[in-house]
C-alpha cells in the first residue's frame, strides 16, 4: 500500500458516532494541521479513498468539497486534490508581520470604519467558507451553469477578434456600459418584468451593492434619513451609512414595508430601500396597496426609492406583481438588478435603471467610482442574452430550483422535524424554517458554522438582533444528495448541543 494511503487507513465508528463524512473530515483536518499531510501533497482519488475506508464515493467527495471550501484542500480540475499550500491552523514558526504604519489615526477618523464593522457580525467560519456549503441562502446552482457553452462563446469572441476589434475591445469601455448589453437588459426587463426603460436608462455596475452604494452617495446628503426594511438587507444599511446618512429601520408585515409606521417614526426621511418582489429575508411580496402608498410617499415628500429586484427571475407560481418602477410616473424609483443570482456570482455584473433626469449623474459617478466594468465580460453576457441562452438557462434553473426546494422540504420534515418546520417558497433559492419553541436560532447557527454548515438566523438581519425563531435555509446551490447529507449533519449538530440551544 502506498505510504499516503497507508496513513489514511483509519478506522471509522460505524454506529453511535458522528456521521461518517464528519469523522473523515475531522481526521483529515487533524492530519493536515499536525503536518502529517504536507502542504502541496496530492491526495488519493475520491474512488481510491472511498474503497480504502469502505464508504461511498459521494461521502468522500462531500468531504473534499467541504475541505476545499474551508481552505484545507485545493481542487485542480483534471489533476486531482491537493493539501492547500497554506491551510488554516497549520503550525509554523512565528514570523513578525510587516508594519506599514504602526501609528493609528485619530479615533474620530475611524468612526466610519467602526460603523461598517457591525454589518459583518456573522460567525467567523461563514467568512472562511469560500465555496457554498449547506445551507447557504441566496446562492445559485453554479454546478448547473453551462460552462462549456460559456467557453465556446469566449473562444468565438477571441477567434473573431481582428486587430481593429482588439483595439476597441481591449481598450477602455463606456462608463455607462456596453451598449448592446444595455439593449439586451432593457428588452429583457420590458418583456419579463414590465419595466419602462430603454438602453439609455441602463447603467452597468459591479453588482447590486455597487449600484446601491452609488445611488446612496448621489441621492443622500450627510445626515439625511433613509427608510430600510427591518428585518432587511444588510447591504442597504451599509450603503446608506457609507453616504454619511442615517438608515432608519421600518418594520415589515405580510404586505411588506409598513409605510404608516415609517411616516410615524421618521417623517422627514428622503429615501427608501426596499425589496418588493421578494422581501429579504422573509420572502413576502409587497402588496399593490403598499406599493401605491410608497410611491405616494415619495411624490409628496420629494423622496427617492431604491427597488432591489434581486431574484425576480425565479418565481414558481403565477406572474409577480409589477415592479415599483413600472408604476412610477415621476422617475423616483431606481431599479436594481443583478446577474450574480441568475448566472454566477463571480461575474460581478449588475445594473441600475434610472430616469432620464438622473442618467447623466449616474454615468458621471460611474466614471469616478470604478470607471467601467470589464468590457469582455459585458460582451459575453450580451451575446449569451442575444442568442437566447439566458432565457433558456433561467427556464432550466426554475425547474431545477423547484426540485431542489422539494428535496429540502422533504429532508427537513424527515431529519429535522423534531427541531423545526419549513414552508415552501413561491420564489427564490431559499426558504424559511421556524424553530420549535425553546430553540435558539443564533446558537444553532454558530454551532453549525463551526461544523461547516451555514444556516442564517433571521435575527442577523434585524436591527439589534432581536430574538427570532426562524432560519434561512438555501437550496439553490445543492444537489438532493448534498441536501440530504446536510440535513443529517445539522440534526447531529443540534442533537449534540441540546443543553445550549434549548432555552425553554
CSV table of C-alpha atoms in Angstrom, one decimal:
chain,number,residue,atom,x,y,z
A,1,UNK,CA,0.0,0.0,0.0
A,2,UNK,CA,1.4,3.5,-0.9
A,3,UNK,CA,2.6,5.4,2.2
A,4,UNK,CA,-0.1,8.1,1.8
A,5,UNK,CA,-2.9,5.6,1.5
A,6,UNK,CA,-1.4,3.7,4.5
A,7,UNK,CA,-1.5,6.9,6.6
A,8,UNK,CA,-5.2,7.4,5.7
A,9,UNK,CA,-6.3,3.9,6.5
A,10,UNK,CA,-8.0,4.8,9.8
A,11,UNK,CA,-11.0,3.2,11.4
A,12,UNK,CA,-14.4,4.7,11.3
A,13,UNK,CA,-17.1,4.3,14.0
A,14,UNK,CA,-20.0,2.8,12.1
A,15,UNK,CA,-22.7,3.3,14.8
A,16,UNK,CA,-23.4,5.7,17.6
A,17,UNK,CA,-20.8,8.2,16.5
A,18,UNK,CA,-20.6,11.3,14.3
A,19,UNK,CA,-21.7,10.9,10.6
A,20,UNK,CA,-19.1,9.1,8.5
A,21,UNK,CA,-18.2,12.2,6.4
A,22,UNK,CA,-17.7,14.2,9.6
A,23,UNK,CA,-15.3,11.6,11.0
A,24,UNK,CA,-13.3,11.5,7.8
A,25,UNK,CA,-13.3,15.3,7.6
A,26,UNK,CA,-12.1,15.7,11.2
A,27,UNK,CA,-9.3,13.1,10.7
A,28,UNK,CA,-8.0,14.8,7.5
A,29,UNK,CA,-8.1,18.2,9.2
A,30,UNK,CA,-6.1,16.7,12.2
A,31,UNK,CA,-3.5,15.2,9.8
A,32,UNK,CA,-3.1,18.5,7.9
A,33,UNK,CA,-2.8,20.8,10.9
A,34,UNK,CA,-0.4,18.4,12.6
A,35,UNK,CA,1.8,18.5,9.4
A,36,UNK,CA,1.4,14.8,8.7
A,37,UNK,CA,-0.2,15.7,5.3
A,38,UNK,CA,2.3,18.2,3.9
A,39,UNK,CA,1.2,21.3,2.0
A,40,UNK,CA,1.0,20.5,-1.7
A,41,UNK,CA,0.7,16.8,-1.1
A,42,UNK,CA,-1.6,15.1,-3.6
A,43,UNK,CA,-4.4,13.1,-2.0
A,44,UNK,CA,-5.7,9.8,-3.3
A,45,UNK,CA,-8.6,9.9,-5.7
A,46,UNK,CA,-12.1,10.0,-4.1
A,47,UNK,CA,-12.7,6.5,-5.5
A,48,UNK,CA,-9.5,5.1,-4.0
A,49,UNK,CA,-10.1,6.7,-0.6
A,50,UNK,CA,-13.7,5.5,-0.6
A,51,UNK,CA,-12.6,1.9,-1.3
A,52,UNK,CA,-9.9,2.1,1.4
A,53,UNK,CA,-12.4,3.4,4.1
A,54,UNK,CA,-15.4,1.3,3.0
A,55,UNK,CA,-17.7,4.3,2.3
A,56,UNK,CA,-19.4,5.6,-0.8
A,57,UNK,CA,-17.6,7.8,-3.2
A,58,UNK,CA,-20.2,10.5,-2.7
A,59,UNK,CA,-19.2,10.6,1.0
A,60,UNK,CA,-15.6,11.3,0.2
A,61,UNK,CA,-16.5,13.8,-2.5
A,62,UNK,CA,-18.6,15.7,0.1
A,63,UNK,CA,-15.6,15.8,2.5
A,64,UNK,CA,-13.3,17.0,-0.3
A,65,UNK,CA,-15.8,19.8,-1.3
A,66,UNK,CA,-16.1,20.9,2.3
A,67,UNK,CA,-12.4,21.0,3.0
A,68,UNK,CA,-11.8,22.9,-0.3
A,69,UNK,CA,-14.4,25.4,0.9
A,70,UNK,CA,-12.7,25.8,4.2
A,71,UNK,CA,-9.2,26.2,2.7
A,72,UNK,CA,-7.6,22.9,3.8
A,73,UNK,CA,-7.6,21.4,0.3
A,74,UNK,CA,-7.2,22.7,-3.3
A,75,UNK,CA,-9.1,21.0,-6.2
A,76,UNK,CA,-7.4,21.2,-9.6
A,77,UNK,CA,-9.6,20.2,-12.4
A,78,UNK,CA,-8.0,17.3,-14.4
A,79,UNK,CA,-5.2,17.0,-11.9
A,80,UNK,CA,-6.5,15.9,-8.5
A,81,UNK,CA,-7.0,17.2,-5.0
A,82,UNK,CA,-4.1,18.6,-3.0
A,83,UNK,CA,-3.4,19.8,0.5
A,84,UNK,CA,-3.6,23.6,0.4
A,85,UNK,CA,-0.2,25.4,0.4
A,86,UNK,CA,-1.4,27.5,3.4
A,87,UNK,CA,-4.1,25.5,5.2
A,88,UNK,CA,-5.8,27.2,8.2
A,89,UNK,CA,-4.4,26.1,11.6
A,90,UNK,CA,-1.1,24.7,10.3
A,91,UNK,CA,1.6,25.0,13.0
A,92,UNK,CA,4.5,27.1,11.7
A,93,UNK,CA,7.2,29.3,13.1
A,94,UNK,CA,6.0,32.7,14.2
A,95,UNK,CA,7.1,35.3,11.7
A,96,UNK,CA,6.5,39.0,12.5
A,97,UNK,CA,4.2,40.7,10.1
A,98,UNK,CA,5.5,43.8,8.4
A,99,UNK,CA,4.0,47.0,9.8
A,100,UNK,CA,3.4,49.7,7.2
A,101,UNK,CA,2.1,52.3,9.7
A,102,UNK,CA,2.1,51.3,13.3
A,103,UNK,CA,0.6,54.6,14.4
A,104,UNK,CA,-3.2,54.5,14.4
A,105,UNK,CA,-5.1,57.6,13.1
A,106,UNK,CA,-7.2,59.7,15.4
A,107,UNK,CA,-10.2,57.8,16.9
A,108,UNK,CA,-12.6,60.1,15.2
A,109,UNK,CA,-11.3,59.2,11.7
A,110,UNK,CA,-12.1,55.5,12.4
A,111,UNK,CA,-15.7,56.2,13.3
A,112,UNK,CA,-17.0,55.3,9.8
A,113,UNK,CA,-14.9,52.1,9.7
A,114,UNK,CA,-16.3,51.1,13.1
A,115,UNK,CA,-19.8,51.7,11.8
A,116,UNK,CA,-19.2,49.2,9.0
A,117,UNK,CA,-18.0,46.5,11.4
A,118,UNK,CA,-21.5,45.7,12.6
A,119,UNK,CA,-22.6,44.8,9.2
A,120,UNK,CA,-20.2,41.8,9.3
A,121,UNK,CA,-21.3,40.4,12.6
A,122,UNK,CA,-21.7,36.8,11.5
A,123,UNK,CA,-19.7,33.7,12.6
A,124,UNK,CA,-16.1,33.8,11.6
A,125,UNK,CA,-16.5,30.4,9.9
A,126,UNK,CA,-19.0,31.9,7.5
A,127,UNK,CA,-16.4,34.3,6.2
A,128,UNK,CA,-13.8,31.4,5.7
A,129,UNK,CA,-16.2,29.4,3.5
A,130,UNK,CA,-15.1,30.3,0.0
A,131,UNK,CA,-17.5,27.8,-1.6
A,132,UNK,CA,-21.2,27.3,-0.9
A,133,UNK,CA,-21.9,24.9,1.9
A,134,UNK,CA,-25.3,23.6,3.0
A,135,UNK,CA,-27.4,25.6,3.5
A,136,UNK,CA,-26.1,28.9,2.2
A,137,UNK,CA,-29.0,31.1,1.2
A,138,UNK,CA,-29.4,33.2,-2.0
A,139,UNK,CA,-26.7,31.3,-3.9
A,140,UNK,CA,-27.3,29.9,-7.4
A,141,UNK,CA,-26.7,26.5,-8.8
A,142,UNK,CA,-23.3,27.1,-10.2
A,143,UNK,CA,-23.0,23.4,-10.7
A,144,UNK,CA,-25.7,23.6,-13.4
A,145,UNK,CA,-24.3,26.6,-15.3
A,146,UNK,CA,-23.5,25.8,-18.9
A,147,UNK,CA,-19.7,26.2,-18.6
A,148,UNK,CA,-18.9,24.6,-22.0
A,149,UNK,CA,-21.3,26.9,-23.7
A,150,UNK,CA,-19.7,29.9,-22.0
A,151,UNK,CA,-16.3,28.6,-23.0
A,152,UNK,CA,-17.5,28.3,-26.6
A,153,UNK,CA,-18.8,31.9,-26.6
A,154,UNK,CA,-15.5,33.1,-25.2
A,155,UNK,CA,-13.5,31.2,-27.8
A,156,UNK,CA,-15.7,32.5,-30.6
A,157,UNK,CA,-15.2,36.1,-29.3
A,158,UNK,CA,-11.5,35.8,-29.4
A,159,UNK,CA,-11.4,33.8,-32.7
A,160,UNK,CA,-13.3,36.6,-34.5
A,161,UNK,CA,-11.2,39.4,-33.0
A,162,UNK,CA,-9.0,41.0,-35.6
A,163,UNK,CA,-6.6,43.9,-35.0
A,164,UNK,CA,-9.4,46.5,-35.4
A,165,UNK,CA,-11.7,44.8,-33.0
A,166,UNK,CA,-8.9,44.1,-30.5
A,167,UNK,CA,-8.0,47.8,-30.3
A,168,UNK,CA,-11.7,48.5,-29.4
A,169,UNK,CA,-12.4,45.6,-27.1
A,170,UNK,CA,-9.1,45.6,-25.3
A,171,UNK,CA,-9.2,49.4,-24.8
A,172,UNK,CA,-11.3,51.5,-22.5
A,173,UNK,CA,-15.0,50.8,-22.0
A,174,UNK,CA,-18.1,53.1,-21.8
A,175,UNK,CA,-18.7,54.1,-18.2
A,176,UNK,CA,-22.4,53.6,-18.8
A,177,UNK,CA,-21.8,50.1,-20.0
A,178,UNK,CA,-21.5,48.1,-23.3
A,179,UNK,CA,-24.4,49.4,-25.4
A,180,UNK,CA,-25.5,46.0,-26.8
A,181,UNK,CA,-25.7,44.6,-23.3
A,182,UNK,CA,-27.8,47.6,-22.1
A,183,UNK,CA,-30.1,47.0,-25.1
A,184,UNK,CA,-30.5,43.3,-24.1
A,185,UNK,CA,-31.2,44.2,-20.5
A,186,UNK,CA,-33.8,46.8,-21.5
A,187,UNK,CA,-35.5,44.4,-23.8
A,188,UNK,CA,-35.5,41.6,-21.2
A,189,UNK,CA,-36.9,43.8,-18.4
A,190,UNK,CA,-39.6,45.1,-20.6
A,191,UNK,CA,-40.8,41.6,-21.6
A,192,UNK,CA,-40.3,39.8,-18.3
A,193,UNK,CA,-41.0,42.5,-15.7
A,194,UNK,CA,-42.8,45.3,-17.4
A,195,UNK,CA,-40.0,47.8,-16.6
A,196,UNK,CA,-40.3,51.1,-18.6
A,197,UNK,CA,-36.8,51.8,-20.0
A,198,UNK,CA,-34.5,51.9,-23.0
A,199,UNK,CA,-30.8,51.2,-23.2
A,200,UNK,CA,-30.3,54.9,-22.5
A,201,UNK,CA,-31.7,54.4,-18.9
A,202,UNK,CA,-29.4,51.4,-18.0
A,203,UNK,CA,-26.1,51.8,-16.2
A,204,UNK,CA,-23.8,48.7,-15.7
A,205,UNK,CA,-22.3,48.3,-12.3
A,206,UNK,CA,-20.2,45.6,-10.5
A,207,UNK,CA,-23.2,44.1,-8.9
A,208,UNK,CA,-26.2,45.4,-6.9
A,209,UNK,CA,-24.2,46.6,-3.9
A,210,UNK,CA,-22.0,48.8,-6.1
A,211,UNK,CA,-25.1,50.3,-7.7
A,212,UNK,CA,-26.8,50.8,-4.3
A,213,UNK,CA,-23.7,52.5,-2.9
A,214,UNK,CA,-23.5,54.8,-5.9
A,215,UNK,CA,-27.2,55.7,-5.7
A,216,UNK,CA,-26.9,56.5,-2.0
A,217,UNK,CA,-23.9,58.7,-2.5
A,218,UNK,CA,-25.7,60.6,-5.3
A,219,UNK,CA,-29.2,61.0,-3.7
A,220,UNK,CA,-28.4,61.3,0.0
A,221,UNK,CA,-26.9,64.3,1.8
A,222,UNK,CA,-24.9,63.7,5.0
A,223,UNK,CA,-27.4,63.4,7.9
A,224,UNK,CA,-30.4,62.5,5.7
A,225,UNK,CA,-32.7,59.8,7.0
A,226,UNK,CA,-33.4,56.7,4.9
A,227,UNK,CA,-36.0,54.0,5.4
A,228,UNK,CA,-34.8,50.4,5.4
A,229,UNK,CA,-36.8,47.3,5.9
A,230,UNK,CA,-36.5,45.6,9.3
A,231,UNK,CA,-35.6,42.8,9.1
A,232,UNK,CA,-33.9,43.7,5.8
A,233,UNK,CA,-30.8,43.5,3.6
A,234,UNK,CA,-27.7,44.5,5.5
A,235,UNK,CA,-26.2,45.9,2.3
A,236,UNK,CA,-28.8,48.6,2.3
A,237,UNK,CA,-27.9,49.8,5.8
A,238,UNK,CA,-24.2,49.7,4.8
A,239,UNK,CA,-24.6,51.7,1.7
A,240,UNK,CA,-26.6,54.4,3.5
A,241,UNK,CA,-24.1,54.5,6.3
A,242,UNK,CA,-21.3,54.9,3.7
A,243,UNK,CA,-23.1,58.0,2.4
A,244,UNK,CA,-23.0,59.6,5.9
A,245,UNK,CA,-26.8,59.2,6.1
A,246,UNK,CA,-28.8,57.5,8.8
A,247,UNK,CA,-30.5,54.2,8.0
A,248,UNK,CA,-33.9,54.1,9.7
A,249,UNK,CA,-35.4,50.6,10.4
A,250,UNK,CA,-39.1,50.3,9.4
A,251,UNK,CA,-41.0,47.2,10.3
A,252,UNK,CA,-42.4,44.8,7.7
A,253,UNK,CA,-45.5,42.7,7.9
A,254,UNK,CA,-47.2,40.3,5.5
A,255,UNK,CA,-47.7,43.1,3.0
A,256,UNK,CA,-44.1,44.4,3.0
A,257,UNK,CA,-42.7,47.6,4.5
A,258,UNK,CA,-45.2,49.4,6.8
A,259,UNK,CA,-45.4,52.8,5.2
A,260,UNK,CA,-47.6,54.2,8.0
A,261,UNK,CA,-45.0,53.1,10.6
A,262,UNK,CA,-42.2,54.7,8.6
A,263,UNK,CA,-44.1,58.0,8.4
A,264,UNK,CA,-44.9,57.9,12.2
A,265,UNK,CA,-41.3,57.2,13.2
A,266,UNK,CA,-39.2,59.0,10.5
A,267,UNK,CA,-41.5,61.6,8.8
A,268,UNK,CA,-38.5,63.5,7.4
A,269,UNK,CA,-36.9,60.6,5.5
A,270,UNK,CA,-35.8,61.3,2.0
A,271,UNK,CA,-35.0,57.8,0.7
A,272,UNK,CA,-36.3,54.2,1.0
A,273,UNK,CA,-34.5,50.9,0.2
A,274,UNK,CA,-37.0,48.1,-0.4
A,275,UNK,CA,-37.2,44.5,-1.9
A,276,UNK,CA,-40.8,44.5,-3.1
A,277,UNK,CA,-40.7,41.4,-5.3
A,278,UNK,CA,-39.5,39.1,-2.6
A,279,UNK,CA,-38.7,40.8,0.8
A,280,UNK,CA,-35.3,39.9,2.1
A,281,UNK,CA,-35.2,37.8,4.3
A,282,UNK,CA,-38.8,37.0,5.0
A,283,UNK,CA,-39.9,36.3,1.4
A,284,UNK,CA,-43.3,38.0,1.0
A,285,UNK,CA,-44.2,40.2,-2.0
A,286,UNK,CA,-45.2,43.8,-1.3
A,287,UNK,CA,-48.9,44.3,-1.8
A,288,UNK,CA,-50.2,46.6,-4.5
A,289,UNK,CA,-51.7,48.8,-1.8
A,290,UNK,CA,-48.3,49.2,-0.1
A,291,UNK,CA,-46.6,49.9,-3.4
A,292,UNK,CA,-49.1,52.7,-4.1
A,293,UNK,CA,-48.6,54.1,-0.6
A,294,UNK,CA,-44.8,54.1,-1.0
A,295,UNK,CA,-45.0,55.8,-4.4
A,296,UNK,CA,-47.4,58.4,-3.0
A,297,UNK,CA,-45.0,59.0,-0.1
A,298,UNK,CA,-42.1,59.5,-2.5
A,299,UNK,CA,-44.1,62.0,-4.5
A,300,UNK,CA,-45.4,64.0,-1.6
A,301,UNK,CA,-42.1,64.1,0.3
A,302,UNK,CA,-39.8,64.6,-2.7
A,303,UNK,CA,-38.1,61.4,-1.9
A,304,UNK,CA,-36.3,58.5,-3.7
A,305,UNK,CA,-36.9,54.8,-3.7
A,306,UNK,CA,-34.3,52.1,-4.4
A,307,UNK,CA,-36.1,48.9,-5.7
A,308,UNK,CA,-33.8,45.9,-5.3
A,309,UNK,CA,-35.2,43.2,-7.6
A,310,UNK,CA,-32.5,40.7,-6.6
A,311,UNK,CA,-34.1,37.4,-7.6
A,312,UNK,CA,-37.3,38.1,-9.5
A,313,UNK,CA,-36.3,35.7,-12.3
A,314,UNK,CA,-37.1,32.7,-10.1
A,315,UNK,CA,-40.8,32.7,-9.4
A,316,UNK,CA,-42.6,29.4,-9.5
A,317,UNK,CA,-46.3,30.1,-9.5
A,318,UNK,CA,-48.1,32.8,-11.5
A,319,UNK,CA,-46.8,36.2,-12.5
A,320,UNK,CA,-45.4,38.6,-9.9
A,321,UNK,CA,-46.9,42.0,-9.2
A,322,UNK,CA,-45.5,44.7,-11.4
A,323,UNK,CA,-42.3,46.3,-10.1
A,324,UNK,CA,-42.5,49.7,-8.4
A,325,UNK,CA,-40.6,51.1,-11.4
A,326,UNK,CA,-43.5,50.1,-13.7
A,327,UNK,CA,-46.0,52.0,-11.5
A,328,UNK,CA,-43.8,55.1,-11.1
A,329,UNK,CA,-44.9,58.1,-13.1
A,330,UNK,CA,-42.3,60.6,-11.8
A,331,UNK,CA,-39.0,58.8,-12.1
A,332,UNK,CA,-38.5,58.5,-8.4
A,333,UNK,CA,-37.6,54.7,-8.4
A,334,UNK,CA,-34.1,53.5,-9.2
A,335,UNK,CA,-34.5,49.8,-10.2
A,336,UNK,CA,-31.5,47.5,-9.4
A,337,UNK,CA,-30.9,44.0,-10.9
A,338,UNK,CA,-28.0,41.5,-11.0
A,339,UNK,CA,-26.6,38.7,-13.0
A,340,UNK,CA,-24.9,37.2,-9.9
A,341,UNK,CA,-28.1,35.2,-9.0
A,342,UNK,CA,-29.2,34.1,-12.4
A,343,UNK,CA,-25.8,33.3,-13.9
A,344,UNK,CA,-22.9,33.1,-11.4
A,345,UNK,CA,-21.6,35.3,-8.5
A,346,UNK,CA,-18.0,35.6,-9.8
A,347,UNK,CA,-19.3,37.5,-12.8
A,348,UNK,CA,-19.8,40.7,-10.7
A,349,UNK,CA,-22.2,42.4,-13.1
A,350,UNK,CA,-25.4,44.2,-12.1
A,351,UNK,CA,-27.3,47.2,-13.4
A,352,UNK,CA,-29.4,50.2,-12.4
A,353,UNK,CA,-32.4,51.6,-14.4
A,354,UNK,CA,-32.7,55.3,-13.7
A,355,UNK,CA,-34.9,58.1,-15.1
A,356,UNK,CA,-33.8,60.4,-17.9
A,357,UNK,CA,-33.3,63.2,-15.4
A,358,UNK,CA,-30.7,61.3,-13.4
A,359,UNK,CA,-28.8,59.4,-16.0
A,360,UNK,CA,-26.0,61.9,-16.5
A,361,UNK,CA,-25.3,62.0,-12.8
A,362,UNK,CA,-25.1,58.2,-12.5
A,363,UNK,CA,-22.8,57.9,-15.5
A,364,UNK,CA,-20.6,60.7,-14.0
A,365,UNK,CA,-20.5,58.8,-10.7
A,366,UNK,CA,-19.6,55.6,-12.5
A,367,UNK,CA,-16.8,57.3,-14.2
A,368,UNK,CA,-15.3,58.3,-10.9
A,369,UNK,CA,-16.0,55.1,-8.9
A,370,UNK,CA,-14.7,52.1,-10.8
A,371,UNK,CA,-14.9,53.8,-14.2
A,372,UNK,CA,-16.4,50.8,-16.1
A,373,UNK,CA,-16.9,47.1,-15.7
A,374,UNK,CA,-14.7,44.6,-17.7
A,375,UNK,CA,-15.8,45.0,-21.3
A,376,UNK,CA,-15.1,41.4,-22.3
A,377,UNK,CA,-17.5,40.1,-19.6
A,378,UNK,CA,-20.1,42.5,-20.7
A,379,UNK,CA,-19.8,41.3,-24.3
A,380,UNK,CA,-20.1,37.7,-23.3
A,381,UNK,CA,-23.3,38.4,-21.3
A,382,UNK,CA,-24.7,40.4,-24.2
A,383,UNK,CA,-24.0,37.5,-26.6
A,384,UNK,CA,-25.4,35.0,-24.1
A,385,UNK,CA,-28.6,37.0,-24.0
A,386,UNK,CA,-28.9,37.9,-27.7
A,387,UNK,CA,-28.5,34.2,-28.7
A,388,UNK,CA,-31.3,33.1,-26.4
A,389,UNK,CA,-29.2,31.3,-23.9
A,390,UNK,CA,-30.1,33.5,-21.0
A,391,UNK,CA,-33.8,32.8,-21.3
A,392,UNK,CA,-33.2,29.1,-21.7
A,393,UNK,CA,-30.9,29.0,-18.7
A,394,UNK,CA,-33.3,30.8,-16.5
A,395,UNK,CA,-36.1,28.4,-17.5
A,396,UNK,CA,-33.9,25.4,-16.7
A,397,UNK,CA,-33.0,26.9,-13.3
A,398,UNK,CA,-36.6,27.5,-12.4
A,399,UNK,CA,-37.3,23.8,-12.9
A,400,UNK,CA,-34.2,22.8,-11.0
A,401,UNK,CA,-34.9,25.0,-8.1
A,402,UNK,CA,-38.5,23.6,-7.8
A,403,UNK,CA,-36.9,20.1,-7.5
A,404,UNK,CA,-34.2,21.2,-5.0
A,405,UNK,CA,-36.7,23.0,-2.9
A,406,UNK,CA,-38.9,19.9,-2.7
A,407,UNK,CA,-35.8,17.9,-1.7
A,408,UNK,CA,-35.1,20.4,1.1
A,409,UNK,CA,-38.7,20.4,2.4
A,410,UNK,CA,-38.6,16.6,2.4
A,411,UNK,CA,-35.2,16.5,4.2
A,412,UNK,CA,-36.4,19.0,6.9
A,413,UNK,CA,-39.5,17.0,7.6
A,414,UNK,CA,-37.7,13.7,7.7
A,415,UNK,CA,-34.5,14.6,9.6
A,416,UNK,CA,-35.1,17.9,11.3
A,417,UNK,CA,-38.8,17.7,12.2
A,418,UNK,CA,-38.1,17.4,15.9
A,419,UNK,CA,-36.5,20.9,15.8
A,420,UNK,CA,-38.1,22.9,13.1
A,421,UNK,CA,-40.8,23.2,10.4
A,422,UNK,CA,-40.4,24.7,6.9
A,423,UNK,CA,-42.9,26.2,4.5
A,424,UNK,CA,-42.4,26.2,0.7
A,425,UNK,CA,-41.5,29.4,-1.0
A,426,UNK,CA,-43.0,30.6,-4.3
A,427,UNK,CA,-39.8,32.2,-5.5
A,428,UNK,CA,-36.1,32.4,-4.9
A,429,UNK,CA,-33.4,30.0,-3.8
A,430,UNK,CA,-34.1,29.7,0.0
A,431,UNK,CA,-36.9,29.1,2.4
A,432,UNK,CA,-37.8,29.9,6.0
A,433,UNK,CA,-37.7,27.3,8.7
A,434,UNK,CA,-39.2,28.1,12.1
A,435,UNK,CA,-37.6,26.5,15.1
A,436,UNK,CA,-39.9,24.8,17.6
A,437,UNK,CA,-40.3,26.6,21.0
A,438,UNK,CA,-37.3,26.7,23.2
A,439,UNK,CA,-34.5,26.6,20.5
A,440,UNK,CA,-32.1,29.5,20.0
A,441,UNK,CA,-31.5,30.3,16.3
A,442,UNK,CA,-28.3,32.1,16.8
A,443,UNK,CA,-26.8,29.4,19.0
A,444,UNK,CA,-27.7,26.8,16.4
A,445,UNK,CA,-26.2,28.9,13.5
A,446,UNK,CA,-22.9,29.4,15.3
A,447,UNK,CA,-22.6,25.7,16.2
A,448,UNK,CA,-23.5,24.7,12.6
A,449,UNK,CA,-20.9,27.1,11.3
A,450,UNK,CA,-18.2,25.5,13.4
A,451,UNK,CA,-19.1,22.2,11.8
A,452,UNK,CA,-19.0,23.5,8.3
A,453,UNK,CA,-22.7,24.3,7.7
A,454,UNK,CA,-24.3,27.6,7.1
A,455,UNK,CA,-27.8,28.4,8.4
A,456,UNK,CA,-28.6,32.0,8.6
A,457,UNK,CA,-30.8,33.3,11.5
A,458,UNK,CA,-33.4,35.9,10.5
A,459,UNK,CA,-32.2,37.8,13.6
A,460,UNK,CA,-28.9,38.5,11.9
A,461,UNK,CA,-30.9,40.8,9.6
A,462,UNK,CA,-32.9,42.6,12.3
A,463,UNK,CA,-31.7,45.8,14.0
A,464,UNK,CA,-30.3,44.9,17.4
A,465,UNK,CA,-30.5,41.2,16.5
A,466,UNK,CA,-33.9,40.8,18.2
A,467,UNK,CA,-34.6,37.1,19.1
A,468,UNK,CA,-36.4,35.4,16.2
A,469,UNK,CA,-37.0,31.7,15.9
A,470,UNK,CA,-36.6,31.5,12.1
A,471,UNK,CA,-33.6,30.3,10.0
A,472,UNK,CA,-32.9,30.9,6.3
A,473,UNK,CA,-32.1,27.6,4.5
A,474,UNK,CA,-30.8,27.8,1.0
A,475,UNK,CA,-31.3,25.0,-1.6
A,476,UNK,CA,-30.3,26.6,-4.9
A,477,UNK,CA,-26.6,25.5,-4.8
A,478,UNK,CA,-27.1,21.9,-3.6
A,479,UNK,CA,-28.0,18.6,-5.1
A,480,UNK,CA,-30.5,16.4,-3.4
A,481,UNK,CA,-27.7,14.2,-2.1
A,482,UNK,CA,-26.0,17.2,-0.6
A,483,UNK,CA,-29.2,18.4,0.9
A,484,UNK,CA,-29.9,15.1,2.5
A,485,UNK,CA,-26.4,14.8,3.9
A,486,UNK,CA,-26.6,18.4,5.2
A,487,UNK,CA,-29.9,17.8,6.9
A,488,UNK,CA,-28.5,14.7,8.7
A,489,UNK,CA,-25.4,16.6,9.6
A,490,UNK,CA,-27.5,19.5,11.0
A,491,UNK,CA,-29.6,17.1,13.0
A,492,UNK,CA,-26.4,15.7,14.5
A,493,UNK,CA,-25.2,19.2,15.4
A,494,UNK,CA,-28.4,20.2,17.1
A,495,UNK,CA,-28.8,17.0,19.0
A,496,UNK,CA,-25.3,17.3,20.3
A,497,UNK,CA,-25.9,20.8,21.6
A,498,UNK,CA,-29.3,20.4,23.1
A,499,UNK,CA,-28.4,21.9,26.5
A,500,UNK,CA,-27.1,25.1,24.8
A,501,UNK,CA,-29.7,25.5,22.1
A,502,UNK,CA,-32.8,24.7,24.2
A,503,UNK,CA,-33.6,27.8,26.2
A,504,UNK,CA,-37.1,26.9,27.4
